[in-house]
């Protein structure tokens, strides 16, 4: 996340109407609007690999989407863009919108120096409120490392995985860390 887009406070409805008219993407957090910064070649590559691997490995009723779809991480207070999301079963769009996803079961964030603190902090806190979310993946650009939070009842289980390991999603789908990173370090990163 870069910086606030001015000092004006907005309501969620004002943000949604305003952001749809913008060329750049902005996230909304408790009334403040933040411009999303661009990513490195490695960031874009890792996000694409995550979309590809999830698409190839999740059950057929799952749909995997890119960072173009806004997520209602906490409706009314947090609207964000993830690097990749998956929905298994019917897609639910937030009430009163046609472009805000309400029910991701998997969320992936590729970490960047400008967003890492936020992705681990306030954004993660908002994602935890999503009823359908089962898996949250933080993918490092600096090392072959995926941090996985998996819902376990009312708590979240944490696991850090590296080369040779597999991320096991809540539904049993396995994502080899090596497959996510194949070719990533040939590209400039953050």
mmCIF file of C-alpha atoms in Angstrom:
data_model
loop_
_atom_site.group_PDB
_atom_site.id
_atom_site.type_symbol
_atom_site.label_atom_id
_atom_site.label_comp_id
_atom_site.label_asym_id
_atom_site.label_seq_id
_atom_site.Cartn_x
_atom_site.Cartn_y
_atom_site.Cartn_z
ATOM 1 C CA UNK A 1 0.000 0.000 0.000
ATOM 2 C CA UNK A 2 1.388 3.387 -0.879
ATOM 3 C CA UNK A 3 -0.208 6.495 0.540
ATOM 4 C CA UNK A 4 -3.633 7.914 1.250
ATOM 5 C CA UNK A 5 -5.358 9.503 -1.742
ATOM 6 C CA UNK A 6 -5.807 12.919 -0.167
ATOM 7 C CA UNK A 7 -7.117 13.565 3.303
ATOM 8 C CA UNK A 8 -10.821 13.387 2.535
ATOM 9 C CA UNK A 9 -12.775 10.770 4.417
ATOM 10 C CA UNK A 10 -15.282 8.743 2.385
ATOM 11 C CA UNK A 11 -18.112 6.444 3.211
ATOM 12 C CA UNK A 12 -17.999 2.944 1.746
ATOM 13 C CA UNK A 13 -20.695 3.861 -0.785
ATOM 14 C CA UNK A 14 -18.811 7.017 -1.831
ATOM 15 C CA UNK A 15 -15.613 5.006 -2.229
ATOM 16 C CA UNK A 16 -17.242 2.312 -4.372
ATOM 17 C CA UNK A 17 -18.823 4.894 -6.698
ATOM 18 C CA UNK A 18 -15.636 6.984 -6.890
ATOM 19 C CA UNK A 19 -13.206 4.082 -7.348
ATOM 20 C CA UNK A 20 -15.171 2.657 -10.277
ATOM 21 C CA UNK A 21 -14.401 5.899 -12.158
ATOM 22 C CA UNK A 22 -10.647 5.805 -11.511
ATOM 23 C CA UNK A 23 -7.982 4.475 -13.854
ATOM 24 C CA UNK A 24 -5.797 3.328 -10.954
ATOM 25 C CA UNK A 25 -6.905 0.967 -8.194
ATOM 26 C CA UNK A 26 -7.506 2.075 -4.640
ATOM 27 C CA UNK A 27 -8.252 0.179 -1.432
ATOM 28 C CA UNK A 28 -10.640 1.422 1.258
ATOM 29 C CA UNK A 29 -9.849 1.111 4.963
ATOM 30 C CA UNK A 30 -12.070 2.612 7.634
ATOM 31 C CA UNK A 31 -12.935 5.679 5.568
ATOM 32 C CA UNK A 32 -9.473 6.258 4.080
ATOM 33 C CA UNK A 33 -8.586 5.551 0.458
ATOM 34 C CA UNK A 34 -5.148 4.251 -0.539
ATOM 35 C CA UNK A 35 -3.599 4.100 -3.992
ATOM 36 C CA UNK A 36 -2.333 0.639 -4.881
ATOM 37 C CA UNK A 37 1.269 0.761 -6.024
ATOM 38 C CA UNK A 38 2.582 -1.161 -9.012
ATOM 39 C CA UNK A 39 4.565 -4.348 -8.513
ATOM 40 C CA UNK A 40 7.852 -5.765 -9.766
ATOM 41 C CA UNK A 41 8.176 -8.301 -12.574
ATOM 42 C CA UNK A 42 8.734 -10.995 -9.941
ATOM 43 C CA UNK A 43 5.593 -9.901 -8.068
ATOM 44 C CA UNK A 44 3.490 -10.158 -11.234
ATOM 45 C CA UNK A 45 5.041 -13.522 -12.116
ATOM 46 C CA UNK A 46 4.411 -15.000 -8.648
ATOM 47 C CA UNK A 47 0.809 -13.775 -8.667
ATOM 48 C CA UNK A 48 0.306 -15.389 -12.093
ATOM 49 C CA UNK A 49 1.920 -18.657 -10.928
ATOM 50 C CA UNK A 50 -0.405 -18.734 -7.915
ATOM 51 C CA UNK A 51 -3.447 -18.243 -10.168
ATOM 52 C CA UNK A 52 -2.210 -20.983 -12.523
ATOM 53 C CA UNK A 53 -1.380 -23.521 -9.819
ATOM 54 C CA UNK A 54 -4.636 -22.904 -7.942
ATOM 55 C CA UNK A 55 -6.637 -23.192 -11.184
ATOM 56 C CA UNK A 56 -4.926 -26.449 -12.110
ATOM 57 C CA UNK A 57 -5.165 -28.074 -8.680
ATOM 58 C CA UNK A 58 -8.405 -26.966 -7.001
ATOM 59 C CA UNK A 59 -11.605 -28.967 -7.630
ATOM 60 C CA UNK A 60 -13.576 -28.127 -10.784
ATOM 61 C CA UNK A 61 -16.278 -26.210 -8.897
ATOM 62 C CA UNK A 62 -13.648 -23.663 -7.802
ATOM 63 C CA UNK A 63 -13.013 -20.459 -9.691
ATOM 64 C CA UNK A 64 -9.694 -18.630 -9.367
ATOM 65 C CA UNK A 65 -9.507 -14.913 -10.056
ATOM 66 C CA UNK A 66 -6.771 -12.315 -10.418
ATOM 67 C CA UNK A 67 -6.223 -9.013 -8.648
ATOM 68 C CA UNK A 68 -8.798 -7.271 -10.855
ATOM 69 C CA UNK A 69 -11.689 -8.192 -8.554
ATOM 70 C CA UNK A 70 -12.306 -6.160 -5.402
ATOM 71 C CA UNK A 71 -12.958 -8.145 -2.193
ATOM 72 C CA UNK A 72 -15.256 -7.037 0.632
ATOM 73 C CA UNK A 73 -12.791 -8.063 3.344
ATOM 74 C CA UNK A 74 -15.021 -6.435 5.933
ATOM 75 C CA UNK A 75 -18.120 -4.973 4.242
ATOM 76 C CA UNK A 76 -18.533 -1.282 4.920
ATOM 77 C CA UNK A 77 -15.021 -0.816 6.301
ATOM 78 C CA UNK A 78 -12.460 -2.691 4.147
ATOM 79 C CA UNK A 79 -12.537 -3.166 0.362
ATOM 80 C CA UNK A 80 -9.277 -4.571 -0.970
ATOM 81 C CA UNK A 81 -7.578 -6.251 -3.917
ATOM 82 C CA UNK A 82 -5.765 -9.550 -3.374
ATOM 83 C CA UNK A 83 -3.194 -10.928 -5.808
ATOM 84 C CA UNK A 84 -5.318 -14.056 -6.270
ATOM 85 C CA UNK A 85 -8.558 -15.380 -4.803
ATOM 86 C CA UNK A 86 -10.498 -18.605 -5.163
ATOM 87 C CA UNK A 87 -14.158 -19.364 -4.608
ATOM 88 C CA UNK A 88 -15.416 -22.932 -4.439
ATOM 89 C CA UNK A 89 -19.109 -23.286 -5.204
ATOM 90 C CA UNK A 90 -21.312 -20.318 -6.035
ATOM 91 C CA UNK A 91 -19.739 -16.883 -6.259
ATOM 92 C CA UNK A 92 -21.362 -14.339 -3.953
ATOM 93 C CA UNK A 93 -21.215 -10.675 -4.891
ATOM 94 C CA UNK A 94 -21.558 -8.136 -2.064
ATOM 95 C CA UNK A 95 -25.069 -6.781 -1.687
ATOM 96 C CA UNK A 96 -25.739 -3.651 -3.715
ATOM 97 C CA UNK A 97 -22.737 -4.199 -6.023
ATOM 98 C CA UNK A 98 -21.885 -6.154 -9.137
ATOM 99 C CA UNK A 99 -18.109 -6.096 -8.749
ATOM 100 C CA UNK A 100 -17.236 -6.874 -5.121
ATOM 101 C CA UNK A 101 -16.521 -10.490 -4.140
ATOM 102 C CA UNK A 102 -17.973 -11.533 -0.788
ATOM 103 C CA UNK A 103 -16.952 -15.178 -0.365
ATOM 104 C CA UNK A 104 -13.363 -16.080 -1.225
ATOM 105 C CA UNK A 105 -12.201 -19.323 0.384
ATOM 106 C CA UNK A 106 -8.531 -18.795 -0.579
ATOM 107 C CA UNK A 107 -6.718 -15.433 -0.620
ATOM 108 C CA UNK A 108 -3.137 -14.954 -1.837
ATOM 109 C CA UNK A 109 -0.990 -11.879 -1.224
ATOM 110 C CA UNK A 110 2.466 -11.603 -2.810
ATOM 111 C CA UNK A 111 4.503 -9.569 -0.342
ATOM 112 C CA UNK A 112 6.177 -6.303 -1.359
ATOM 113 C CA UNK A 113 8.238 -3.935 0.776
ATOM 114 C CA UNK A 114 5.481 -1.305 0.516
ATOM 115 C CA UNK A 115 2.623 -3.678 1.447
ATOM 116 C CA UNK A 116 4.086 -6.384 3.684
ATOM 117 C CA UNK A 117 3.301 -4.734 7.020
ATOM 118 C CA UNK A 118 -0.269 -4.027 5.931
ATOM 119 C CA UNK A 119 -0.792 -7.514 4.418
ATOM 120 C CA UNK A 120 0.305 -9.086 7.716
ATOM 121 C CA UNK A 121 -1.585 -6.617 9.895
ATOM 122 C CA UNK A 122 -4.770 -4.691 9.202
ATOM 123 C CA UNK A 123 -5.573 -6.434 5.916
ATOM 124 C CA UNK A 124 -5.145 -9.879 7.508
ATOM 125 C CA UNK A 125 -7.346 -8.829 10.443
ATOM 126 C CA UNK A 126 -10.071 -7.799 7.987
ATOM 127 C CA UNK A 127 -9.750 -11.019 5.960
ATOM 128 C CA UNK A 128 -10.241 -13.104 9.109
ATOM 129 C CA UNK A 129 -13.810 -11.782 9.320
ATOM 130 C CA UNK A 130 -14.701 -13.422 5.987
ATOM 131 C CA UNK A 131 -16.978 -16.318 6.835
ATOM 132 C CA UNK A 132 -15.911 -18.483 3.882
ATOM 133 C CA UNK A 133 -12.164 -17.839 4.056
ATOM 134 C CA UNK A 134 -10.236 -21.028 4.837
ATOM 135 C CA UNK A 135 -6.715 -20.300 3.567
ATOM 136 C CA UNK A 136 -4.567 -17.153 3.520
ATOM 137 C CA UNK A 137 -1.212 -17.356 1.736
ATOM 138 C CA UNK A 138 1.603 -14.826 2.008
ATOM 139 C CA UNK A 139 4.111 -15.383 -0.793
ATOM 140 C CA UNK A 140 7.592 -13.881 -0.391
ATOM 141 C CA UNK A 141 9.443 -12.245 -3.280
ATOM 142 C CA UNK A 142 12.796 -12.328 -1.477
ATOM 143 C CA UNK A 143 13.008 -16.054 -0.735
ATOM 144 C CA UNK A 144 11.239 -19.260 -1.656
ATOM 145 C CA UNK A 145 8.846 -19.020 1.287
ATOM 146 C CA UNK A 146 5.064 -19.257 1.623
ATOM 147 C CA UNK A 147 3.340 -18.503 4.904
ATOM 148 C CA UNK A 148 0.026 -20.298 5.230
ATOM 149 C CA UNK A 149 -2.778 -19.497 7.638
ATOM 150 C CA UNK A 150 -5.472 -22.183 7.636
ATOM 151 C CA UNK A 151 -8.742 -21.857 9.508
ATOM 152 C CA UNK A 152 -9.152 -24.425 12.276
ATOM 153 C CA UNK A 153 -12.541 -23.782 13.860
ATOM 154 C CA UNK A 154 -12.391 -20.380 15.547
ATOM 155 C CA UNK A 155 -8.606 -20.087 15.263
ATOM 156 C CA UNK A 156 -5.978 -20.039 12.530
ATOM 157 C CA UNK A 157 -3.117 -22.499 12.164
ATOM 158 C CA UNK A 158 0.161 -21.010 10.894
ATOM 159 C CA UNK A 159 2.803 -22.796 8.859
ATOM 160 C CA UNK A 160 5.882 -21.467 7.031
ATOM 161 C CA UNK A 161 6.872 -23.523 3.992
ATOM 162 C CA UNK A 162 9.963 -23.466 1.782
ATOM 163 C CA UNK A 163 11.363 -25.318 -1.231
ATOM 164 C CA UNK A 164 10.443 -28.997 -1.282
ATOM 165 C CA UNK A 165 7.366 -28.378 0.911
ATOM 166 C CA UNK A 166 3.725 -28.425 -0.130
ATOM 167 C CA UNK A 167 1.000 -26.068 1.020
ATOM 168 C CA UNK A 168 -1.991 -28.185 1.999
ATOM 169 C CA UNK A 169 -5.169 -26.153 1.684
ATOM 170 C CA UNK A 170 -8.158 -26.762 3.938
ATOM 171 C CA UNK A 171 -9.899 -28.805 1.218
ATOM 172 C CA UNK A 172 -6.852 -31.085 0.854
ATOM 173 C CA UNK A 173 -5.483 -29.487 -2.328
ATOM 174 C CA UNK A 174 -1.685 -29.498 -2.353
ATOM 175 C CA UNK A 175 0.413 -26.705 -3.860
ATOM 176 C CA UNK A 176 4.124 -27.503 -4.234
ATOM 177 C CA UNK A 177 6.160 -24.459 -3.215
ATOM 178 C CA UNK A 178 8.685 -25.299 -5.947
ATOM 179 C CA UNK A 179 5.937 -25.064 -8.601
ATOM 180 C CA UNK A 180 4.918 -21.595 -7.406
ATOM 181 C CA UNK A 181 8.494 -20.310 -7.642
ATOM 182 C CA UNK A 182 9.686 -22.053 -10.825
ATOM 183 C CA UNK A 183 11.434 -19.277 -12.800
ATOM 184 C CA UNK A 184 10.632 -16.492 -10.309
ATOM 185 C CA UNK A 185 14.204 -15.651 -9.390
ATOM 186 C CA UNK A 186 15.150 -15.146 -13.036
ATOM 187 C CA UNK A 187 13.174 -11.879 -12.826
ATOM 188 C CA UNK A 188 13.869 -8.607 -11.004
ATOM 189 C CA UNK A 189 12.081 -8.395 -7.688
ATOM 190 C CA UNK A 190 11.445 -6.051 -4.820
#
